[in-house]
Amino acid sequence: MTTDPWLTDERQALRELVADFTTREVVPHLAERERVGEVPRQLHQETAEVGLLGAGFPEEVGGSGGDPIDGFVVAEQILLSGGSGGVVAALLTHGIAVPQRGERQRRPHRPLRAAHARRGGIGALAITEPGGDSDVAGITTRARRDGDDYVVDGAELSITSGARADSVTTAVRTGGPGHGGISLLVVEKGRPGFAVGRKLDEMGWLCSDTAELSYVDVRVPVGNLVGAEGSWGRTAPTYATVGFGQIAQQFQAERLSPAVQAYATAQRCVDLTMQWIRDRETFGRPLASRQVVEHRMAEMIGVARTSTRTVAARWVAEGGQLMETAMAKNTAVAACEHVVHECVQLGGMGYMREHEVERHYRDARILGIGGGTTEIMNEIIVELLGL
Ligand SMILES: Cc1cc2nc3c(=O)[nH]c(=O)nc-3n(C[C@H](O)[C@H](O)[C@H](O)COP(=O)(O)OP(=O)(O)OC[C@H]3O[C@@H](n4cnc5c(N)ncnc54)[C@H](O)[C@@H]3O)c2cc1C
């Protein structure tokens, strides 16, 4: 019996379920969904019905049980089975919309989690502001207490699933300046004053909608607060200046998820490309015989996968390890960026829209930006190493 939490019998069965679902329900419609610019709500509902949106969510809140590794396995296998980063982003944003760890944060949002996991509701997480930057301590969207409500004013930029979301977990300033005054508040669609500004046209993730959001005197019940007021800043880690990480330390999944997508994307591109270079002859010899580059690709994918899986397993078992998740993300993103580049180069047809590798090449570009940029991950690493 394996002791690797990623390879248990239950998770192998989960992989088979995801592979079957992706092959039947995702791959045949992917080109059309990219053309339309979003995945239909029906796909969320179907994914929820087979239990995949609830993977990693406790059963008592409507999930299918397990822990966050199950959610990562779903994302990994969607990619390995011919899905895309855009599908993962569009379908699984609920995974970052409500914190995955900590009973204190979980309790007020049981109905919300159940809605996402069981009925295919759509959630989003809004931290990035139009005038803001990677320094989350500067958040200006304000939530002012008024009786049993907060009144929210501000704007958010580049929010994944923002146009379709039933609820948006929004970073708001409830206190004074700096990271200590920041809270998270769940704002539901339909509240007066809460609106989608516009959908943004993107380079990749073409079936995932990304939107600007605006909040004008939006009344939200105090009960929609995630955790205690100001807790997202106060529980910030030992470092105090590295921006996005202050919130992301509560959302390690926000970093581990792109890391998983990165090594899975790289693996998928290599799988697609290897067959091509074995069959292809140039100057009378198989192309494969001329290439040593696949050794480098295999090594990079192996390192990325091992570090991400190890850090994720530790995060689940012991809680957040800020520096390790930052390193895992950067390692996996670097591997992915190298591999997708090489696969387009080797694959001949990899530049063509009809070829799956071309989609992964475009989709991969976001992985070093979303969830905290490569540079900000490096800032975290440098600061925590005391360099
Ligand atoms: C497709 C897409 C989906 C997204 N989805 C979401 C979402 O769902 N929710 C959400 O809240 N946000 C989302 N974002 C926003 C994303 O998280 C931010 O774009 C990202 O964190 C970078 O922030 P910024 O754009 O403000 O860059 P800036 O902070 O303006 O940085 C610009 C550049 O400068 C670098 N830089 C900044 N500070 C430093 C420093 N101290 N040292 C060295 N370099 C530095 C950055 O790394 C970056 O390269 C999304 C973005 C995209 C493109």
PDB file of N, CA and C and ligand atoms in Angstrom, residues 125-128 132-134 157-160 202 205 210 244 366 369-373 375-376 379, ligand 1:
ATOM      1  N   LEU A 125     -13.063  35.124  -5.982  1.00  0.00           N
ATOM      2  CA  LEU A 125     -12.276  35.796  -4.946  1.00  0.00           C
ATOM      3  C   LEU A 125     -11.764  37.111  -5.525  1.00  0.00           C
ATOM      4  N   ALA A 126     -12.070  38.232  -4.858  1.00  0.00           N
ATOM      5  CA  ALA A 126     -11.679  39.544  -5.395  1.00  0.00           C
ATOM      6  C   ALA A 126     -10.732  40.262  -4.443  1.00  0.00           C
ATOM      7  N   ILE A 127      -9.495  40.396  -4.869  1.00  0.00           N
ATOM      8  CA  ILE A 127      -8.477  41.089  -4.066  1.00  0.00           C
ATOM      9  C   ILE A 127      -7.849  42.234  -4.870  1.00  0.00           C
ATOM     10  N   THR A 128      -7.652  41.991  -6.179  1.00  0.00           N
ATOM     11  CA  THR A 128      -6.915  42.953  -7.011  1.00  0.00           C
ATOM     12  C   THR A 128      -7.797  44.143  -7.387  1.00  0.00           C
ATOM     13  N   GLY A 132      -4.842  49.485  -7.543  1.00  0.00           N
ATOM     14  CA  GLY A 132      -3.956  48.846  -6.578  1.00  0.00           C
ATOM     15  C   GLY A 132      -2.802  48.156  -7.254  1.00  0.00           C
ATOM     16  N   ASP A 133      -2.125  47.317  -6.505  1.00  0.00           N
ATOM     17  CA  ASP A 133      -0.997  46.587  -7.055  1.00  0.00           C
ATOM     18  C   ASP A 133      -0.795  45.337  -6.214  1.00  0.00           C
ATOM     19  N   SER A 134       0.350  44.704  -6.363  1.00  0.00           N
ATOM     20  CA  SER A 134       0.600  43.470  -5.635  1.00  0.00           C
ATOM     21  C   SER A 134       0.656  43.684  -4.124  1.00  0.00           C
ATOM     22  N   LEU A 157     -10.498  44.426 -10.051  1.00  0.00           N
ATOM     23  CA  LEU A 157     -10.039  44.242 -11.439  1.00  0.00           C
ATOM     24  C   LEU A 157      -9.624  42.789 -11.651  1.00  0.00           C
ATOM     25  N   SER A 158      -9.814  42.279 -12.849  1.00  0.00           N
ATOM     26  CA  SER A 158      -9.292  40.955 -13.243  1.00  0.00           C
ATOM     27  C   SER A 158      -9.754  39.840 -12.319  1.00  0.00           C
ATOM     28  N   ILE A 159     -11.061  39.741 -12.113  1.00  0.00           N
ATOM     29  CA  ILE A 159     -11.554  38.738 -11.178  1.00  0.00           C
ATOM     30  C   ILE A 159     -12.079  37.517 -11.945  1.00  0.00           C
ATOM     31  N   THR A 160     -11.412  36.382 -11.737  1.00  0.00           N
ATOM     32  CA  THR A 160     -11.787  35.143 -12.429  1.00  0.00           C
ATOM     33  C   THR A 160     -13.195  34.731 -12.017  1.00  0.00           C
ATOM     34  N   GLU A 202      -8.915  38.269 -23.065  1.00  0.00           N
ATOM     35  CA  GLU A 202      -7.651  37.744 -22.549  1.00  0.00           C
ATOM     36  C   GLU A 202      -6.812  37.046 -23.613  1.00  0.00           C
ATOM     37  N   TRP A 205      -6.764  31.316 -21.336  1.00  0.00           N
ATOM     38  CA  TRP A 205      -7.917  30.997 -20.484  1.00  0.00           C
ATOM     39  C   TRP A 205      -9.204  31.488 -21.172  1.00  0.00           C
ATOM     40  N   THR A 210     -13.155  36.776 -17.041  1.00  0.00           N
ATOM     41  CA  THR A 210     -12.422  37.593 -16.068  1.00  0.00           C
ATOM     42  C   THR A 210     -13.028  38.990 -16.131  1.00  0.00           C
ATOM     43  N   PHE A 244       0.816  40.544  -1.632  1.00  0.00           N
ATOM     44  CA  PHE A 244      -0.217  39.551  -1.874  1.00  0.00           C
ATOM     45  C   PHE A 244      -0.151  38.400  -0.878  1.00  0.00           C
ATOM     46  N   ILE A 366      -0.416  32.901 -17.723  1.00  0.00           N
ATOM     47  CA  ILE A 366      -1.016  33.496 -16.519  1.00  0.00           C
ATOM     48  C   ILE A 366      -0.450  32.903 -15.218  1.00  0.00           C
ATOM     49  N   ILE A 369       1.578  34.929 -13.015  1.00  0.00           N
ATOM     50  CA  ILE A 369       0.983  36.231 -12.668  1.00  0.00           C
ATOM     51  C   ILE A 369      -0.088  36.058 -11.580  1.00  0.00           C
ATOM     52  N   GLY A 370      -1.071  35.185 -11.842  1.00  0.00           N
ATOM     53  CA  GLY A 370      -2.175  35.003 -10.893  1.00  0.00           C
ATOM     54  C   GLY A 370      -1.707  34.326  -9.606  1.00  0.00           C
ATOM     55  N   GLY A 371      -2.426  34.609  -8.533  1.00  0.00           N
ATOM     56  CA  GLY A 371      -2.098  33.990  -7.244  1.00  0.00           C
ATOM     57  C   GLY A 371      -0.816  34.527  -6.646  1.00  0.00           C
ATOM     58  N   GLY A 372      -0.384  35.712  -7.108  1.00  0.00           N
ATOM     59  CA  GLY A 372       0.896  36.280  -6.669  1.00  0.00           C
ATOM     60  C   GLY A 372       1.933  36.029  -7.742  1.00  0.00           C
ATOM     61  N   THR A 373       2.570  37.090  -8.209  1.00  0.00           N
ATOM     62  CA  THR A 373       3.492  36.956  -9.340  1.00  0.00           C
ATOM     63  C   THR A 373       4.785  36.244  -8.920  1.00  0.00           C
ATOM     64  N   GLU A 375       7.687  37.419  -9.172  1.00  0.00           N
ATOM     65  CA  GLU A 375       8.545  38.366  -8.446  1.00  0.00           C
ATOM     66  C   GLU A 375       8.120  38.465  -6.978  1.00  0.00           C
ATOM     67  N   ILE A 376       6.815  38.471  -6.750  1.00  0.00           N
ATOM     68  CA  ILE A 376       6.346  38.576  -5.359  1.00  0.00           C
ATOM     69  C   ILE A 376       6.667  37.279  -4.595  1.00  0.00           C
ATOM     70  N   GLU A 379      10.097  37.717  -3.569  1.00  0.00           N
ATOM     71  CA  GLU A 379      10.205  38.637  -2.420  1.00  0.00           C
ATOM     72  C   GLU A 379       9.938  37.881  -1.116  1.00  0.00           C
TER      73      GLU A 379
HETATM   74  C1  LIG B   1      -6.402  36.087 -16.052  1.00  0.00           C
HETATM   75  C2  LIG B   1      -6.271  36.711 -14.697  1.00  0.00           C
HETATM   76  C3  LIG B   1      -7.079  36.275 -13.664  1.00  0.00           C
HETATM   77  C4  LIG B   1      -6.994  36.861 -12.400  1.00  0.00           C
HETATM   78  N1  LIG B   1      -7.845  36.459 -11.423  1.00  0.00           N
HETATM   79  C5  LIG B   1      -7.848  37.114 -10.236  1.00  0.00           C
HETATM   80  C6  LIG B   1      -8.824  36.789  -9.232  1.00  0.00           C
HETATM   81  O1  LIG B   1      -9.645  35.883  -9.398  1.00  0.00           O
HETATM   82  N2  LIG B   1      -8.819  37.521  -8.100  1.00  0.00           N
HETATM   83  C7  LIG B   1      -7.932  38.542  -7.866  1.00  0.00           C
HETATM   84  O2  LIG B   1      -7.999  39.159  -6.819  1.00  0.00           O
HETATM   85  N3  LIG B   1      -7.000  38.864  -8.805  1.00  0.00           N
HETATM   86  C8  LIG B   1      -6.940  38.185  -9.970  1.00  0.00           C
HETATM   87  N4  LIG B   1      -6.027  38.511 -10.927  1.00  0.00           N
HETATM   88  C9  LIG B   1      -5.066  39.570 -10.653  1.00  0.00           C
HETATM   89  C10 LIG B   1      -3.679  39.041 -10.368  1.00  0.00           C
HETATM   90  O3  LIG B   1      -3.650  38.362  -9.139  1.00  0.00           O
HETATM   91  C11 LIG B   1      -2.732  40.238 -10.397  1.00  0.00           C
HETATM   92  O4  LIG B   1      -2.683  40.696 -11.733  1.00  0.00           O
HETATM   93  C12 LIG B   1      -1.367  39.885  -9.906  1.00  0.00           C
HETATM   94  O5  LIG B   1      -1.401  39.594  -8.534  1.00  0.00           O
HETATM   95  C13 LIG B   1      -0.387  41.029 -10.138  1.00  0.00           C
HETATM   96  O6  LIG B   1      -0.875  42.210  -9.591  1.00  0.00           O
HETATM   97  P1  LIG B   1      -0.905  43.521 -10.481  1.00  0.00           P
HETATM   98  O7  LIG B   1      -1.492  43.208 -11.786  1.00  0.00           O
HETATM   99  O8  LIG B   1      -1.539  44.587  -9.647  1.00  0.00           O
HETATM  100  O9  LIG B   1       0.638  43.844 -10.752  1.00  0.00           O
HETATM  101  P2  LIG B   1       1.567  44.946 -10.076  1.00  0.00           P
HETATM  102  O10 LIG B   1       1.603  44.790  -8.599  1.00  0.00           O
HETATM  103  O11 LIG B   1       1.202  46.276 -10.621  1.00  0.00           O
HETATM  104  O12 LIG B   1       2.979  44.484 -10.603  1.00  0.00           O
HETATM  105  C14 LIG B   1       3.412  44.708 -11.952  1.00  0.00           C
HETATM  106  C15 LIG B   1       4.724  43.944 -12.127  1.00  0.00           C
HETATM  107  O13 LIG B   1       5.698  44.426 -11.196  1.00  0.00           O
HETATM  108  C16 LIG B   1       6.183  43.355 -10.399  1.00  0.00           C
HETATM  109  N5  LIG B   1       6.388  43.819  -9.012  1.00  0.00           N
HETATM  110  C17 LIG B   1       5.491  44.401  -8.187  1.00  0.00           C
HETATM  111  N6  LIG B   1       6.029  44.641  -6.991  1.00  0.00           N
HETATM  112  C18 LIG B   1       7.308  44.186  -7.032  1.00  0.00           C
HETATM  113  C19 LIG B   1       8.373  44.134  -6.098  1.00  0.00           C
HETATM  114  N7  LIG B   1       8.227  44.590  -4.847  1.00  0.00           N
HETATM  115  N8  LIG B   1       9.541  43.583  -6.502  1.00  0.00           N
HETATM  116  C20 LIG B   1       9.703  43.105  -7.749  1.00  0.00           C
HETATM  117  N9  LIG B   1       8.720  43.135  -8.689  1.00  0.00           N
HETATM  118  C21 LIG B   1       7.541  43.643  -8.340  1.00  0.00           C
HETATM  119  C22 LIG B   1       5.107  42.296 -10.455  1.00  0.00           C
HETATM  120  O14 LIG B   1       5.639  41.008 -10.219  1.00  0.00           O
HETATM  121  C23 LIG B   1       4.605  42.442 -11.885  1.00  0.00           C
HETATM  122  O15 LIG B   1       5.453  41.765 -12.761  1.00  0.00           O
HETATM  123  C24 LIG B   1      -6.061  37.915 -12.167  1.00  0.00           C
HETATM  124  C25 LIG B   1      -5.210  38.332 -13.213  1.00  0.00           C
HETATM  125  C26 LIG B   1      -5.318  37.759 -14.445  1.00  0.00           C
HETATM  126  C27 LIG B   1      -4.406  38.265 -15.543  1.00  0.00           C
END
